[in-house]
Amino acid sequence: MEENEHPYTLINVIGGTNGVYEDHVEFLEKHFKLITMKEFTENKQDLSHKIKAIFMWFHKPVVDRDLLQSLPNLKVIANCGVGVDHLDLKLISSFGVKVANTPFAVSNPTADLGMALMLASARRIVEGHQIAVSPDTKCFMADWLGEEINGATLGIIGMGTIGYKVAQRARAFEMNILYHNRNRRNEADEQAVGAVYCPKLEDLLQGSDFVILSVNLSPQTQKLIGRKELELMKPTATLINISRGQVVDQDALVNALKNGVIKAAALDVTYPEPLPRDHALLHLKNVIITPHLGSATSKARHLMMRNMVESILAGVSGLPVPNEVHV
């Protein structure tokens, strides 16, 4: 790449539902020659050999074998967010292309949302709002009660960057913390948040008042929480999911919520997204659902974009790629 030449970078579109944010474009164009999918499709012959990178903003553009074969000089794909379950990493690697994500940009806002969902569910905030604004409300019932999280036990499944930040926040609420992870964290990390490691998932489920899911989606975590796991939980417990919808068997969850197997659920993720409008989860009073808001802050999205720029610039220059995702 010649000095001062901006690398050609493929994006889906600018603006709209799945497009790069318009207020990010000025910064991106300081570093890249942006090519939309429409421009690429209309001029493949000229652009195919020029494109060195893909800037993937919320799963777009879709990367498949056909696209990879049409980009012989592609070096790096920068993906916003942590999850890469929408990418075939082995296929991409077979073309000699590197993949990077943005794990640290999303950790704080996602942990914040996990705590917000736990508090909202425990204190029945959504139900309370509906009562407060309802035209039918004549008085506030003195026996309409929620639960406190102070002193309760939180079970964190997946103690990576996000899970650990949840633990840090929960510690400030004087919660007792259990965690289950593929690998145990070091003693200093555990002591800093007062976390107790549970080698067996069932021990965490049986002992927790709130269970929060913060794992990557993989074949091992697909339907990690199903009927058996839900039945191990306390009937007074709440399940919170800030990872991926497929980590939970949603049919089993519906049955558990309807039959009092667990008390409540608070979900930032479902499968699919959004759920069909007639889905049972949308009509249960003991469920809170938010539209995948984990990283949805202006600060986080701007940092994600900057992290992706850094990864692309390194990748096209043959330097080590920050936050590279390995197969």
Coordinates of C-alpha atoms in Angstrom, one line a residue:
M1 CA 0.0 0.0 0.0
E2 CA 1.5 3.3 -1.0
E3 CA 2.0 6.1 1.5
N4 CA -1.2 8.2 2.1
E5 CA -3.3 5.6 0.1
H6 CA -6.4 4.7 2.1
P7 CA -7.2 1.0 2.0
Y8 CA -10.4 0.0 0.2
T9 CA -12.8 -1.2 2.8
L10 CA -16.1 -2.9 2.2
I11 CA -19.1 -1.8 4.2
N12 CA -22.8 -2.7 3.9
V13 CA -24.4 0.7 3.6
I14 CA -24.2 4.1 5.2
G15 CA -27.2 4.9 7.5
G16 CA -30.4 3.0 7.8
T17 CA -31.2 0.0 10.0
N18 CA -28.1 -2.0 9.3
G19 CA -25.8 0.7 8.0
V20 CA -22.6 2.4 9.4
Y21 CA -23.6 5.3 11.5
E22 CA -23.6 8.5 9.5
D23 CA -21.8 10.4 12.3
H24 CA -19.0 7.8 12.1
V25 CA -18.4 8.3 8.4
E26 CA -16.2 11.4 8.6
F27 CA -13.7 9.5 10.9
L28 CA -13.8 6.4 8.8
E29 CA -13.1 8.3 5.6
K30 CA -9.9 9.7 7.2
H31 CA -8.5 6.2 7.1
F32 CA -10.4 4.2 4.5
K33 CA -11.8 4.4 1.0
L34 CA -15.3 3.1 1.8
I35 CA -17.0 0.9 -0.7
T36 CA -20.7 -0.1 -0.1
M37 CA -22.0 -3.5 -1.1
K38 CA -24.1 -1.8 -3.8
E39 CA -21.0 -0.1 -5.3
F40 CA -19.1 -3.4 -5.1
T41 CA -21.9 -5.4 -6.7
E42 CA -22.2 -2.9 -9.6
N43 CA -18.5 -2.7 -10.2
K44 CA -16.9 -6.1 -9.1
Q45 CA -14.4 -6.2 -11.9
D46 CA -12.7 -3.0 -10.9
L47 CA -13.1 -3.3 -7.1
S48 CA -12.5 -7.0 -6.3
H49 CA -8.7 -6.7 -6.3
K50 CA -8.7 -3.4 -4.5
I51 CA -10.6 -4.3 -1.3
K52 CA -8.3 -5.2 1.6
A53 CA -10.7 -5.1 4.5
I54 CA -14.4 -5.6 5.5
F55 CA -15.9 -3.3 8.2
M56 CA -18.7 -5.5 9.5
W57 CA -21.3 -3.4 11.4
F58 CA -23.9 -5.6 13.1
H59 CA -23.4 -8.7 11.0
K60 CA -23.4 -6.8 7.7
P61 CA -22.2 -7.3 5.0
V62 CA -22.7 -11.1 5.2
V63 CA -19.4 -12.9 4.7
D64 CA -19.8 -16.2 2.8
R65 CA -17.7 -18.3 0.5
D66 CA -18.8 -16.4 -2.6
L67 CA -17.8 -13.0 -1.1
L68 CA -14.5 -14.4 0.1
Q69 CA -13.7 -15.8 -3.4
S70 CA -14.5 -12.5 -5.0
L71 CA -12.0 -10.6 -2.8
P72 CA -8.5 -12.1 -3.5
N73 CA -6.6 -9.4 -1.6
L74 CA -8.8 -9.3 1.5
K75 CA -6.7 -9.3 4.6
V76 CA -8.9 -8.6 7.6
I77 CA -12.5 -8.5 8.7
A78 CA -13.3 -6.2 11.7
N79 CA -16.4 -7.2 13.5
C80 CA -18.2 -4.9 15.9
G81 CA -19.0 -6.5 19.3
V82 CA -17.8 -9.6 21.0
G83 CA -19.8 -12.4 19.4
V84 CA -18.5 -14.0 16.2
D85 CA -21.0 -16.9 16.0
H86 CA -22.3 -15.4 12.7
L87 CA -18.9 -15.9 11.1
D88 CA -17.5 -19.2 9.8
L89 CA -14.0 -18.6 11.3
K90 CA -12.5 -21.8 9.7
L91 CA -13.7 -20.8 6.3
I92 CA -12.4 -17.3 6.6
S93 CA -9.1 -18.5 7.9
S94 CA -8.7 -20.9 5.0
F95 CA -8.6 -17.8 2.8
G96 CA -5.8 -16.3 4.9
V97 CA -8.0 -13.6 6.3
K98 CA -7.8 -12.5 9.9
V99 CA -10.8 -11.6 12.1
A100 CA -10.9 -9.0 14.9
N101 CA -13.7 -8.1 17.3
T102 CA -14.2 -5.4 20.0
P103 CA -14.5 -7.1 23.4
F104 CA -13.3 -4.3 25.6
A105 CA -15.5 -1.7 24.0
V106 CA -18.7 -3.5 25.0
S107 CA -17.8 -4.8 28.4
N108 CA -18.8 -1.9 30.6
P109 CA -22.2 -1.1 29.0
T110 CA -23.1 -4.7 28.8
A111 CA -22.3 -5.3 32.5
D112 CA -24.3 -2.1 33.3
L113 CA -27.3 -3.5 31.4
G114 CA -27.0 -6.9 33.2
M115 CA -27.3 -5.1 36.5
A116 CA -30.1 -2.9 35.2
L117 CA -32.1 -6.0 34.2
M118 CA -31.5 -7.6 37.5
L119 CA -32.6 -4.5 39.5
A120 CA -35.6 -3.9 37.2
S121 CA -36.8 -7.5 37.6
A122 CA -36.2 -7.7 41.3
R123 CA -38.0 -4.4 42.0
R124 CA -40.6 -5.0 39.3
I125 CA -39.9 -1.7 37.6
V126 CA -41.7 -2.4 34.4
E127 CA -44.9 -3.6 36.2
G128 CA -44.6 -0.6 38.5
H129 CA -44.4 1.8 35.7
Q130 CA -47.5 0.3 34.1
I131 CA -49.4 0.7 37.3
A132 CA -48.2 4.2 37.9
V133 CA -49.3 5.4 34.4
S134 CA -52.4 3.3 34.0
P135 CA -55.7 5.3 33.7
D136 CA -57.3 2.6 35.8
T137 CA -55.1 3.1 38.8
K138 CA -56.9 4.7 41.8
C139 CA -54.3 4.0 44.5
F140 CA -51.0 2.3 45.1
M141 CA -51.2 -1.1 46.8
A142 CA -49.1 -1.3 50.0
D143 CA -48.6 -5.1 49.6
W144 CA -47.2 -4.8 46.0
L145 CA -43.7 -5.9 46.7
G146 CA -40.4 -6.7 45.0
E147 CA -37.2 -8.2 46.2
E148 CA -33.8 -6.7 47.3
I149 CA -30.6 -7.7 45.7
N150 CA -28.5 -6.6 48.7
G151 CA -27.2 -9.8 50.4
A152 CA -28.7 -12.0 47.7
T153 CA -26.6 -14.6 45.8
L154 CA -25.7 -13.9 42.2
G155 CA -24.5 -16.8 40.0
I156 CA -22.5 -15.7 37.0
I157 CA -22.2 -18.2 34.2
G158 CA -19.2 -17.0 32.1
M159 CA -16.6 -15.1 34.0
G160 CA -14.9 -13.4 31.1
T161 CA -14.4 -9.7 30.7
I162 CA -18.1 -8.9 30.9
G163 CA -18.9 -11.4 33.6
Y164 CA -16.1 -10.1 35.8
K165 CA -17.4 -6.5 35.4
V166 CA -20.8 -7.7 36.5
A167 CA -19.2 -9.2 39.6
Q168 CA -17.5 -5.9 40.3
R169 CA -20.8 -4.1 40.2
A170 CA -22.6 -6.8 42.2
R171 CA -19.9 -6.5 44.9
A172 CA -20.9 -2.9 45.4
F173 CA -24.4 -4.1 46.1
E174 CA -23.0 -6.5 48.8
M175 CA -24.1 -9.6 46.9
N176 CA -22.7 -13.0 47.4
I177 CA -21.1 -14.1 44.1
L178 CA -20.8 -17.6 42.6
Y179 CA -19.3 -18.2 39.2
H180 CA -18.9 -21.0 36.7
N181 CA -16.4 -20.8 33.9
R182 CA -14.4 -23.0 31.6
N183 CA -11.3 -21.9 33.4
R184 CA -11.1 -20.8 37.0
R185 CA -9.8 -17.2 37.5
N186 CA -6.8 -16.5 39.6
E187 CA -7.1 -16.1 43.4
A188 CA -6.5 -12.4 43.3
D189 CA -9.4 -11.9 40.8
E190 CA -11.7 -14.0 43.0
Q191 CA -10.8 -12.1 46.2
A192 CA -11.2 -8.7 44.6
V193 CA -14.9 -9.4 44.1
G194 CA -15.5 -12.1 46.7
A195 CA -16.4 -14.6 44.1
V196 CA -16.6 -18.4 44.8
Y197 CA -15.8 -20.8 41.9
C198 CA -18.3 -23.6 41.2
P199 CA -16.7 -26.3 39.1
K200 CA -20.2 -27.8 38.6
L201 CA -22.9 -25.7 37.0
E202 CA -25.6 -27.4 39.0
D203 CA -24.1 -26.1 42.3
L204 CA -24.3 -22.6 41.0
L205 CA -27.9 -23.0 39.8
Q206 CA -29.0 -24.5 43.1
G207 CA -27.4 -21.8 45.2
S208 CA -28.2 -18.6 43.3
D209 CA -31.1 -16.1 43.7
F210 CA -30.2 -14.5 40.4
V211 CA -28.4 -16.3 37.5
I212 CA -26.8 -14.2 34.8
L213 CA -25.6 -15.6 31.5
S214 CA -22.5 -14.0 30.0
V215 CA -21.0 -16.7 27.7
N216 CA -20.1 -16.8 24.1
L217 CA -22.4 -18.8 21.8
S218 CA -20.8 -22.0 20.7
P219 CA -21.8 -25.6 20.2
Q220 CA -21.0 -26.2 23.9
T221 CA -23.2 -23.3 25.1
Q222 CA -26.2 -23.9 22.7
K223 CA -29.2 -24.4 25.0
L224 CA -26.9 -24.5 28.0
I225 CA -29.9 -23.6 30.1
G226 CA -32.7 -26.1 29.4
R227 CA -35.5 -27.8 31.4
K228 CA -33.0 -29.7 33.6
E229 CA -31.0 -26.6 34.5
L230 CA -34.1 -24.5 35.2
E231 CA -35.5 -27.2 37.5
L232 CA -32.3 -27.0 39.5
M233 CA -32.9 -23.3 40.2
K234 CA -34.8 -22.0 43.2
P235 CA -38.5 -21.3 42.5
T236 CA -37.7 -17.8 43.8
A237 CA -34.8 -17.3 41.3
T238 CA -34.5 -15.0 38.3
L239 CA -32.7 -15.8 35.1
I240 CA -30.9 -12.9 33.3
N241 CA -29.5 -13.3 29.8
I242 CA -27.0 -10.8 28.3
S243 CA -25.2 -13.3 26.0
R244 CA -27.1 -14.8 23.1
G245 CA -30.7 -16.0 22.8
Q246 CA -29.7 -19.5 21.7
V247 CA -27.9 -20.1 25.0
V248 CA -31.4 -20.7 26.5
D249 CA -34.0 -23.3 25.5
Q250 CA -36.8 -20.8 25.1
D251 CA -39.6 -23.4 25.1
A252 CA -38.3 -24.7 28.4
L253 CA -38.0 -21.2 29.8
V254 CA -41.7 -20.5 28.9
N255 CA -42.8 -23.6 30.7
A256 CA -40.7 -22.8 33.7
L257 CA -42.0 -19.3 34.0
K258 CA -45.6 -20.4 33.5
N259 CA -45.4 -23.2 36.0
G260 CA -43.5 -21.4 38.8
V261 CA -40.3 -23.4 38.3
I262 CA -38.5 -20.1 38.5
K263 CA -39.8 -16.7 39.5
A264 CA -38.8 -14.5 36.6
A265 CA -36.6 -13.8 33.6
A266 CA -34.9 -10.7 32.2
L267 CA -33.6 -11.0 28.7
D268 CA -31.6 -8.6 26.5
V269 CA -31.3 -11.4 23.9
T270 CA -33.7 -13.8 22.3
Y271 CA -33.9 -16.1 19.3
P272 CA -34.8 -14.8 16.8
E273 CA -34.6 -11.1 17.3
P274 CA -37.1 -9.7 17.4
L275 CA -39.4 -12.5 18.6
P276 CA -42.6 -13.3 16.6
R277 CA -45.3 -11.0 18.0
D278 CA -47.3 -13.9 19.2
H279 CA -44.4 -15.6 21.1
A280 CA -45.4 -16.6 24.6
L281 CA -42.4 -14.8 26.2
L282 CA -43.9 -11.5 25.1
H283 CA -47.1 -12.0 27.0
L284 CA -45.8 -13.2 30.4
K285 CA -45.8 -10.6 33.3
N286 CA -42.8 -12.2 34.9
V287 CA -40.5 -11.4 31.9
I288 CA -38.6 -8.3 30.9
I289 CA -37.3 -8.2 27.4
T290 CA -35.1 -5.5 25.9
P291 CA -34.0 -5.2 22.3
H292 CA -30.3 -6.3 22.5
L293 CA -29.2 -3.2 24.2
G294 CA -25.9 -4.5 25.7
S295 CA -23.5 -2.2 23.8
A296 CA -26.1 0.4 22.8
T297 CA -24.5 3.5 24.1
S298 CA -23.1 6.3 22.0
K299 CA -19.7 6.0 23.8
A300 CA -19.5 2.2 23.3
R301 CA -20.4 2.3 19.7
H302 CA -17.9 5.1 19.0
L303 CA -15.2 3.1 20.8
M304 CA -16.1 -0.1 18.9
M305 CA -15.7 1.8 15.6
R306 CA -12.3 3.1 16.6
N307 CA -11.2 -0.3 17.7
M308 CA -12.2 -1.7 14.3
V309 CA -10.3 1.0 12.5
E310 CA -7.2 0.1 14.5
S311 CA -7.6 -3.6 13.7
I312 CA -8.0 -2.9 9.9
L313 CA -5.1 -0.6 9.7
A314 CA -2.9 -3.1 11.4
G315 CA -4.2 -6.0 9.3
V316 CA -3.6 -4.3 5.9
S317 CA -0.1 -3.3 7.0
G318 CA 0.9 -6.8 8.0
L319 CA 1.1 -5.9 11.7
P320 CA -0.3 -7.9 14.7
V321 CA -4.1 -7.3 14.7
P322 CA -5.5 -6.0 18.0
N323 CA -8.2 -8.2 19.4
E324 CA -7.7 -10.9 16.7
V325 CA -10.1 -13.8 17.0
H326 CA -8.3 -17.1 16.6
V327 CA -9.9 -20.3 15.3

